[in-house]
């Protein structure tokens, strides 16, 4: 996953590898932090939705899809999470797959 993010065209132009790695590690730790960590991530996504432009939200969603597809396929659990994220951001996952 980290390699997919570090080699992603848009992200690698905007951030250094070190910045991407730091962010990934922080978000993984939050996700593994139980319900409180997952709630914090959900609130962060909702804040992004409130503050981001439609183009920024779509780019973020497409980057997440790219990362999920980095191994060549999207598993059922990944698809369920992508669907939830897409709905939160106002996008239909089926429009992107």
Short mmCIF file of the N, C-alpha and C atoms (twelve columns), coordinates in Angstrom:
data_MODEL
# 
_entry.id   MODEL 
# 
loop_
_atom_site.group_PDB 
_atom_site.id 
_atom_site.type_symbol 
_atom_site.label_atom_id 
_atom_site.label_alt_id 
_atom_site.label_comp_id 
_atom_site.label_asym_id 
_atom_site.label_seq_id 
_atom_site.Cartn_x 
_atom_site.Cartn_y 
_atom_site.Cartn_z 
_atom_site.pdbx_PDB_model_num 
ATOM 1   N N  . UNK A 1  0.826   -1.188 0.000   1 
ATOM 2   C CA . UNK A 1  0.000   0.000  0.000   1 
ATOM 3   C C  . UNK A 1  0.874   1.257  0.000   1 
ATOM 4   N N  . UNK A 2  1.904   1.257  0.831   1 
ATOM 5   C CA . UNK A 2  2.759   2.434  0.916   1 
ATOM 6   C C  . UNK A 2  3.409   2.726  -0.435  1 
ATOM 7   N N  . UNK A 3  3.885   1.685  -1.120  1 
ATOM 8   C CA . UNK A 3  4.491   1.890  -2.436  1 
ATOM 9   C C  . UNK A 3  3.491   2.473  -3.419  1 
ATOM 10  N N  . UNK A 4  2.255   2.010  -3.360  1 
ATOM 11  C CA . UNK A 4  1.227   2.535  -4.268  1 
ATOM 12  C C  . UNK A 4  1.013   4.021  -4.026  1 
ATOM 13  N N  . UNK A 5  1.009   4.424  -2.780  1 
ATOM 14  C CA . UNK A 5  0.832   5.842  -2.459  1 
ATOM 15  C C  . UNK A 5  2.054   6.662  -2.854  1 
ATOM 16  N N  . UNK A 6  3.229   6.142  -2.555  1 
ATOM 17  C CA . UNK A 6  4.445   6.883  -2.854  1 
ATOM 18  C C  . UNK A 6  4.685   7.020  -4.357  1 
ATOM 19  N N  . UNK A 7  4.173   6.067  -5.121  1 
ATOM 20  C CA . UNK A 7  4.351   6.104  -6.574  1 
ATOM 21  C C  . UNK A 7  3.140   6.665  -7.312  1 
ATOM 22  N N  . UNK A 8  2.114   7.062  -6.574  1 
ATOM 23  C CA . UNK A 8  0.928   7.630  -7.206  1 
ATOM 24  C C  . UNK A 8  1.290   8.981  -7.809  1 
ATOM 25  N N  . UNK A 9  0.920   9.185  -9.061  1 
ATOM 26  C CA . UNK A 9  1.337   10.389 -9.787  1 
ATOM 27  C C  . UNK A 9  0.981   11.675 -9.047  1 
ATOM 28  N N  . UNK A 10 -0.266  11.819 -8.651  1 
ATOM 29  C CA . UNK A 10 -0.701  13.069 -8.003  1 
ATOM 30  C C  . UNK A 10 -0.058  13.251 -6.636  1 
ATOM 31  N N  . UNK A 11 -0.003  12.195 -5.844  1 
ATOM 32  C CA . UNK A 11 0.560   12.314 -4.500  1 
ATOM 33  C C  . UNK A 11 2.060   12.560 -4.524  1 
ATOM 34  N N  . UNK A 12 2.759   11.857 -5.399  1 
ATOM 35  C CA . UNK A 12 4.215   11.998 -5.431  1 
ATOM 36  C C  . UNK A 12 4.648   13.371 -5.928  1 
ATOM 37  N N  . UNK A 13 3.779   14.057 -6.630  1 
ATOM 38  C CA . UNK A 13 4.090   15.418 -7.066  1 
ATOM 39  C C  . UNK A 13 3.831   16.434 -5.949  1 
ATOM 40  N N  . UNK A 14 2.897   16.108 -5.070  1 
ATOM 41  C CA . UNK A 14 2.508   17.053 -4.021  1 
ATOM 42  C C  . UNK A 14 3.248   16.834 -2.701  1 
ATOM 43  N N  . UNK A 15 3.720   15.614 -2.437  1 
ATOM 44  C CA . UNK A 15 4.316   15.287 -1.145  1 
ATOM 45  C C  . UNK A 15 5.584   14.468 -1.323  1 
ATOM 46  N N  . UNK A 16 6.475   14.577 -0.356  1 
ATOM 47  C CA . UNK A 16 7.683   13.751 -0.364  1 
ATOM 48  C C  . UNK A 16 7.330   12.350 0.133   1 
ATOM 49  N N  . UNK A 17 8.207   11.412 -0.149  1 
ATOM 50  C CA . UNK A 17 8.002   10.051 0.335   1 
ATOM 51  C C  . UNK A 17 7.900   9.992  1.844   1 
ATOM 52  N N  . UNK A 18 8.711   10.777 2.514   1 
ATOM 53  C CA . UNK A 18 8.689   10.822 3.978   1 
ATOM 54  C C  . UNK A 18 7.351   11.341 4.506   1 
ATOM 55  N N  . UNK A 19 6.813   12.367 3.863   1 
ATOM 56  C CA . UNK A 19 5.514   12.913 4.285   1 
ATOM 57  C C  . UNK A 19 4.400   11.884 4.079   1 
ATOM 58  N N  . UNK A 20 4.445   11.176 2.963   1 
ATOM 59  C CA . UNK A 20 3.428   10.152 2.684   1 
ATOM 60  C C  . UNK A 20 3.530   9.036  3.708   1 
ATOM 61  N N  . UNK A 21 4.746   8.577  3.969   1 
ATOM 62  C CA . UNK A 21 4.938   7.487  4.926   1 
ATOM 63  C C  . UNK A 21 4.466   7.880  6.322   1 
ATOM 64  N N  . UNK A 22 4.780   9.083  6.765   1 
ATOM 65  C CA . UNK A 22 4.342   9.558  8.078   1 
ATOM 66  C C  . UNK A 22 2.824   9.574  8.170   1 
ATOM 67  N N  . UNK A 23 2.173   10.075 7.132   1 
ATOM 68  C CA . UNK A 23 0.711   10.139 7.118   1 
ATOM 69  C C  . UNK A 23 0.089   8.740  7.137   1 
ATOM 70  N N  . UNK A 24 0.623   7.851  6.324   1 
ATOM 71  C CA . UNK A 24 0.101   6.472  6.277   1 
ATOM 72  C C  . UNK A 24 0.235   5.813  7.642   1 
ATOM 73  N N  . UNK A 25 1.395   5.929  8.242   1 
ATOM 74  C CA . UNK A 25 1.594   5.310  9.555   1 
ATOM 75  C C  . UNK A 25 0.632   5.865  10.601  1 
ATOM 76  N N  . UNK A 26 0.396   7.170  10.553  1 
ATOM 77  C CA . UNK A 26 -0.537  7.794  11.498  1 
ATOM 78  C C  . UNK A 26 -1.953  7.257  11.294  1 
ATOM 79  N N  . UNK A 27 -2.391  7.147  10.040  1 
ATOM 80  C CA . UNK A 27 -3.754  6.693  9.764   1 
ATOM 81  C C  . UNK A 27 -3.932  5.210  10.077  1 
ATOM 82  N N  . UNK A 28 -2.909  4.414  9.823   1 
ATOM 83  C CA . UNK A 28 -2.984  2.988  10.171  1 
ATOM 84  C C  . UNK A 28 -3.101  2.838  11.685  1 
ATOM 85  N N  . UNK A 29 -2.305  3.590  12.427  1 
ATOM 86  C CA . UNK A 29 -2.377  3.531  13.891  1 
ATOM 87  C C  . UNK A 29 -3.769  3.923  14.377  1 
ATOM 88  N N  . UNK A 30 -4.346  4.939  13.748  1 
ATOM 89  C CA . UNK A 30 -5.699  5.361  14.141  1 
ATOM 90  C C  . UNK A 30 -6.707  4.251  13.839  1 
ATOM 91  N N  . UNK A 31 -6.602  3.659  12.668  1 
ATOM 92  C CA . UNK A 31 -7.547  2.606  12.269  1 
ATOM 93  C C  . UNK A 31 -7.439  1.394  13.191  1 
ATOM 94  N N  . UNK A 32 -6.246  1.129  13.672  1 
ATOM 95  C CA . UNK A 32 -6.033  -0.008 14.564  1 
ATOM 96  C C  . UNK A 32 -6.322  0.350  16.016  1 
ATOM 97  N N  . UNK A 33 -6.721  1.589  16.261  1 
ATOM 98  C CA . UNK A 33 -6.968  2.066  17.616  1 
ATOM 99  C C  . UNK A 33 -8.360  1.766  18.130  1 
ATOM 100 N N  . UNK A 34 -8.996  0.766  17.590  1 
ATOM 101 C CA . UNK A 34 -10.323 0.391  18.054  1 
ATOM 102 C C  . UNK A 34 -11.394 1.362  17.575  1 
ATOM 103 N N  . UNK A 35 -12.517 1.326  18.246  1 
ATOM 104 C CA . UNK A 35 -13.668 2.148  17.855  1 
ATOM 105 C C  . UNK A 35 -13.340 3.636  17.880  1 
ATOM 106 N N  . UNK A 36 -12.591 4.075  18.875  1 
ATOM 107 C CA . UNK A 36 -12.254 5.495  18.974  1 
ATOM 108 C C  . UNK A 36 -11.415 5.944  17.783  1 
ATOM 109 N N  . UNK A 37 -10.471 5.123  17.376  1 
ATOM 110 C CA . UNK A 37 -9.638  5.456  16.231  1 
ATOM 111 C C  . UNK A 37 -10.434 5.500  14.933  1 
ATOM 112 N N  . UNK A 38 -11.316 4.519  14.757  1 
ATOM 113 C CA . UNK A 38 -12.143 4.491  13.543  1 
ATOM 114 C C  . UNK A 38 -13.129 5.658  13.524  1 
ATOM 115 N N  . UNK A 39 -13.640 6.033  14.696  1 
ATOM 116 C CA . UNK A 39 -14.533 7.185  14.780  1 
ATOM 117 C C  . UNK A 39 -13.782 8.463  14.391  1 
ATOM 118 N N  . UNK A 40 -12.557 8.592  14.848  1 
ATOM 119 C CA . UNK A 40 -11.750 9.768  14.502  1 
ATOM 120 C C  . UNK A 40 -11.514 9.830  12.994  1 
ATOM 121 N N  . UNK A 41 -11.256 8.691  12.377  1 
ATOM 122 C CA . UNK A 41 -11.077 8.662  10.918  1 
ATOM 123 C C  . UNK A 41 -12.359 9.059  10.204  1 
ATOM 124 N N  . UNK A 42 -13.491 8.550  10.689  1 
ATOM 125 C CA . UNK A 42 -14.782 8.883  10.078  1 
ATOM 126 C C  . UNK A 42 -15.047 10.385 10.177  1 
ATOM 127 N N  . UNK A 43 -14.736 10.967 11.329  1 
ATOM 128 C CA . UNK A 43 -14.931 12.410 11.505  1 
ATOM 129 C C  . UNK A 43 -14.013 13.207 10.589  1 
ATOM 130 N N  . UNK A 44 -12.810 12.706 10.383  1 
ATOM 131 C CA . UNK A 44 -11.881 13.382 9.473   1 
ATOM 132 C C  . UNK A 44 -12.415 13.373 8.041   1 
ATOM 133 N N  . UNK A 45 -12.993 12.265 7.635   1 
ATOM 134 C CA . UNK A 45 -13.594 12.182 6.288   1 
ATOM 135 C C  . UNK A 45 -14.776 13.143 6.188   1 
ATOM 136 N N  . UNK A 46 -15.590 13.207 7.217   1 
ATOM 137 C CA . UNK A 46 -16.728 14.123 7.199   1 
ATOM 138 C C  . UNK A 46 -16.267 15.580 7.151   1 
ATOM 139 N N  . UNK A 47 -15.172 15.887 7.847   1 
ATOM 140 C CA . UNK A 47 -14.613 17.237 7.800   1 
ATOM 141 C C  . UNK A 47 -14.092 17.556 6.393   1 
ATOM 142 N N  . UNK A 48 -13.450 16.576 5.777   1 
ATOM 143 C CA . UNK A 48 -12.962 16.756 4.414   1 
ATOM 144 C C  . UNK A 48 -14.137 17.027 3.472   1 
ATOM 145 N N  . UNK A 49 -15.211 16.311 3.666   1 
ATOM 146 C CA . UNK A 49 -16.413 16.500 2.842   1 
ATOM 147 C C  . UNK A 49 -16.947 17.921 3.002   1 
ATOM 148 N N  . UNK A 50 -16.937 18.433 4.229   1 
ATOM 149 C CA . UNK A 50 -17.472 19.765 4.500   1 
ATOM 150 C C  . UNK A 50 -16.579 20.872 3.939   1 
ATOM 151 N N  . UNK A 51 -15.272 20.640 3.904   1 
ATOM 152 C CA . UNK A 51 -14.338 21.689 3.516   1 
ATOM 153 C C  . UNK A 51 -13.820 21.570 2.091   1 
ATOM 154 N N  . UNK A 52 -13.860 20.371 1.515   1 
ATOM 155 C CA . UNK A 52 -13.246 20.149 0.210   1 
ATOM 156 C C  . UNK A 52 -14.166 20.471 -0.949  1 
ATOM 157 N N  . UNK A 53 -13.554 20.837 -2.055  1 
ATOM 158 C CA . UNK A 53 -14.322 21.042 -3.285  1 
ATOM 159 C C  . UNK A 53 -14.659 19.672 -3.866  1 
ATOM 160 N N  . UNK A 54 -15.618 19.649 -4.760  1 
ATOM 161 C CA . UNK A 54 -16.013 18.401 -5.403  1 
ATOM 162 C C  . UNK A 54 -14.829 17.759 -6.122  1 
ATOM 163 N N  . UNK A 55 -14.009 18.575 -6.782  1 
ATOM 164 C CA . UNK A 55 -12.840 18.041 -7.491  1 
ATOM 165 C C  . UNK A 55 -11.829 17.437 -6.525  1 
ATOM 166 N N  . UNK A 56 -11.604 18.086 -5.383  1 
ATOM 167 C CA . UNK A 56 -10.666 17.562 -4.387  1 
ATOM 168 C C  . UNK A 56 -11.177 16.253 -3.794  1 
ATOM 169 N N  . UNK A 57 -12.470 16.203 -3.507  1 
ATOM 170 C CA . UNK A 57 -13.052 14.989 -2.949  1 
ATOM 171 C C  . UNK A 57 -12.980 13.840 -3.945  1 
ATOM 172 N N  . UNK A 58 -13.257 14.141 -5.203  1 
ATOM 173 C CA . UNK A 58 -13.194 13.099 -6.220  1 
ATOM 174 C C  . UNK A 58 -11.760 12.591 -6.385  1 
ATOM 175 N N  . UNK A 59 -10.790 13.496 -6.381  1 
ATOM 176 C CA . UNK A 59 -9.389  13.082 -6.498  1 
ATOM 177 C C  . UNK A 59 -9.000  12.201 -5.320  1 
ATOM 178 N N  . UNK A 60 -9.393  12.581 -4.118  1 
ATOM 179 C CA . UNK A 60 -9.096  11.766 -2.940  1 
ATOM 180 C C  . UNK A 60 -9.721  10.381 -3.066  1 
ATOM 181 N N  . UNK A 61 -10.953 10.330 -3.538  1 
ATOM 182 C CA . UNK A 61 -11.646 9.050  -3.703  1 
ATOM 183 C C  . UNK A 61 -10.944 8.198  -4.755  1 
ATOM 184 N N  . UNK A 62 -10.534 8.803  -5.848  1 
ATOM 185 C CA . UNK A 62 -9.845  8.052  -6.898  1 
ATOM 186 C C  . UNK A 62 -8.492  7.541  -6.410  1 
ATOM 187 N N  . UNK A 63 -7.793  8.306  -5.581  1 
ATOM 188 C CA . UNK A 63 -6.519  7.842  -5.028  1 
ATOM 189 C C  . UNK A 63 -6.747  6.630  -4.139  1 
ATOM 190 N N  . UNK A 64 -7.796  6.676  -3.327  1 
ATOM 191 C CA . UNK A 64 -8.100  5.528  -2.458  1 
ATOM 192 C C  . UNK A 64 -8.408  4.297  -3.307  1 
ATOM 193 N N  . UNK A 65 -9.142  4.469  -4.389  1 
ATOM 194 C CA . UNK A 65 -9.440  3.350  -5.290  1 
ATOM 195 C C  . UNK A 65 -8.145  2.816  -5.904  1 
ATOM 196 N N  . UNK A 66 -7.269  3.714  -6.359  1 
ATOM 197 C CA . UNK A 66 -5.983  3.298  -6.926  1 
ATOM 198 C C  . UNK A 66 -5.187  2.460  -5.928  1 
ATOM 199 N N  . UNK A 67 -5.164  2.886  -4.681  1 
ATOM 200 C CA . UNK A 67 -4.429  2.151  -3.654  1 
ATOM 201 C C  . UNK A 67 -5.067  0.780  -3.428  1 
ATOM 202 N N  . UNK A 68 -6.376  0.735  -3.381  1 
ATOM 203 C CA . UNK A 68 -7.068  -0.542 -3.179  1 
ATOM 204 C C  . UNK A 68 -6.796  -1.503 -4.335  1 
ATOM 205 N N  . UNK A 69 -6.580  -0.968 -5.522  1 
ATOM 206 C CA . UNK A 69 -6.335  -1.797 -6.707  1 
ATOM 207 C C  . UNK A 69 -4.853  -2.095 -6.923  1 
ATOM 208 N N  . UNK A 70 -3.994  -1.630 -6.031  1 
ATOM 209 C CA . UNK A 70 -2.547  -1.763 -6.218  1 
ATOM 210 C C  . UNK A 70 -2.096  -3.216 -6.360  1 
ATOM 211 N N  . UNK A 71 -2.813  -4.131 -5.738  1 
ATOM 212 C CA . UNK A 71 -2.439  -5.541 -5.847  1 
ATOM 213 C C  . UNK A 71 -3.138  -6.234 -7.012  1 
ATOM 214 N N  . UNK A 72 -3.848  -5.463 -7.825  1 
ATOM 215 C CA . UNK A 72 -4.481  -6.019 -9.017  1 
ATOM 216 C C  . UNK A 72 -5.958  -6.328 -8.877  1 
ATOM 217 N N  . UNK A 73 -6.468  -6.279 -7.660  1 
ATOM 218 C CA . UNK A 73 -7.893  -6.555 -7.466  1 
ATOM 219 C C  . UNK A 73 -8.390  -5.857 -6.208  1 
ATOM 220 N N  . UNK A 74 -9.695  -5.714 -6.129  1 
ATOM 221 C CA . UNK A 74 -10.323 -5.141 -4.942  1 
ATOM 222 C C  . UNK A 74 -11.108 -6.252 -4.263  1 
ATOM 223 N N  . UNK A 75 -10.711 -6.568 -3.041  1 
ATOM 224 C CA . UNK A 75 -11.398 -7.616 -2.286  1 
ATOM 225 C C  . UNK A 75 -12.768 -7.147 -1.802  1 
ATOM 226 N N  . UNK A 76 -13.555 -8.076 -1.312  1 
ATOM 227 C CA . UNK A 76 -14.907 -7.765 -0.851  1 
ATOM 228 C C  . UNK A 76 -14.910 -6.756 0.297   1 
ATOM 229 N N  . UNK A 77 -13.994 -6.913 1.251   1 
ATOM 230 C CA . UNK A 77 -13.929 -5.970 2.374   1 
ATOM 231 C C  . UNK A 77 -13.515 -4.585 1.892   1 
ATOM 232 N N  . UNK A 78 -12.547 -4.558 0.971   1 
ATOM 233 C CA . UNK A 78 -12.122 -3.267 0.411   1 
ATOM 234 C C  . UNK A 78 -13.273 -2.603 -0.332  1 
ATOM 235 N N  . UNK A 79 -13.991 -3.397 -1.090  1 
ATOM 236 C CA . UNK A 79 -15.112 -2.858 -1.868  1 
ATOM 237 C C  . UNK A 79 -16.178 -2.276 -0.940  1 
ATOM 238 N N  . UNK A 80 -16.451 -2.956 0.154   1 
ATOM 239 C CA . UNK A 80 -17.446 -2.464 1.109   1 
ATOM 240 C C  . UNK A 80 -17.000 -1.137 1.717   1 
ATOM 241 N N  . UNK A 81 -15.719 -1.046 2.076   1 
ATOM 242 C CA . UNK A 81 -15.194 0.204  2.640   1 
ATOM 243 C C  . UNK A 81 -15.197 1.318  1.600   1 
ATOM 244 N N  . UNK A 82 -14.817 0.995  0.376   1 
ATOM 245 C CA . UNK A 82 -14.833 1.994  -0.704  1 
ATOM 246 C C  . UNK A 82 -16.251 2.488  -0.966  1 
ATOM 247 N N  . UNK A 83 -17.201 1.579  -0.925  1 
ATOM 248 C CA . UNK A 83 -18.592 1.962  -1.141  1 
ATOM 249 C C  . UNK A 83 -19.062 2.925  -0.056  1 
ATOM 250 N N  . UNK A 84 -18.726 2.619  1.194   1 
ATOM 251 C CA . UNK A 84 -19.086 3.490  2.314   1 
ATOM 252 C C  . UNK A 84 -18.421 4.855  2.180   1 
ATOM 253 N N  . UNK A 85 -17.124 4.855  1.866   1 
ATOM 254 C CA . UNK A 85 -16.402 6.114  1.698   1 
ATOM 255 C C  . UNK A 85 -16.995 6.926  0.546   1 
ATOM 256 N N  . UNK A 86 -17.259 6.258  -0.569  1 
ATOM 257 C CA . UNK A 86 -17.847 6.950  -1.716  1 
ATOM 258 C C  . UNK A 86 -19.169 7.604  -1.362  1 
ATOM 259 N N  . UNK A 87 -20.025 6.900  -0.676  1 
ATOM 260 C CA . UNK A 87 -21.316 7.456  -0.278  1 
ATOM 261 C C  . UNK A 87 -21.127 8.655  0.646   1 
ATOM 262 N N  . UNK A 88 -20.185 8.544  1.566   1 
ATOM 263 C CA . UNK A 88 -19.916 9.658  2.480   1 
ATOM 264 C C  . UNK A 88 -19.462 10.892 1.717   1 
ATOM 265 N N  . UNK A 89 -18.627 10.688 0.695   1 
ATOM 266 C CA . UNK A 89 -18.095 11.802 -0.085  1 
ATOM 267 C C  . UNK A 89 -19.040 12.258 -1.199  1 
ATOM 268 N N  . UNK A 90 -20.097 11.486 -1.436  1 
ATOM 269 C CA . UNK A 90 -21.071 11.860 -2.459  1 
ATOM 270 C C  . UNK A 90 -20.840 11.231 -3.817  1 
ATOM 271 N N  . UNK A 91 -20.125 10.098 -3.837  1 
ATOM 272 C CA . UNK A 91 -19.832 9.419  -5.097  1 
ATOM 273 C C  . UNK A 91 -20.307 7.979  -5.060  1 
ATOM 274 N N  . UNK A 92 -20.629 7.454  -6.225  1 
ATOM 275 C CA . UNK A 92 -21.020 6.067  -6.358  1 
ATOM 276 C C  . UNK A 92 -19.816 5.253  -6.822  1 
ATOM 277 N N  . UNK A 93 -19.410 4.273  -6.040  1 
ATOM 278 C CA . UNK A 93 -18.255 3.453  -6.387  1 
ATOM 279 C C  . UNK A 93 -18.420 2.832  -7.762  1 
ATOM 280 N N  . UNK A 94 -19.624 2.422  -8.095  1 
ATOM 281 C CA . UNK A 94 -19.843 1.758  -9.389  1 
ATOM 282 C C  . UNK A 94 -19.507 2.661  -10.580 1 
ATOM 283 N N  . UNK A 95 -19.520 3.954  -10.387 1 
ATOM 284 C CA . UNK A 95 -19.167 4.880  -11.462 1 
ATOM 285 C C  . UNK A 95 -17.667 4.896  -11.737 1 
ATOM 286 N N  . UNK A 96 -16.873 4.343  -10.828 1 
ATOM 287 C CA . UNK A 96 -15.431 4.400  -10.937 1 
ATOM 288 C C  . UNK A 96 -14.803 3.029  -11.202 1 
ATOM 289 N N  . UNK A 97 -15.602 1.984  -11.147 1 
ATOM 290 C CA . UNK A 97 -15.056 0.632  -11.382 1 
ATOM 291 C C  . UNK A 97 -15.534 0.084  -12.708 1 
# 
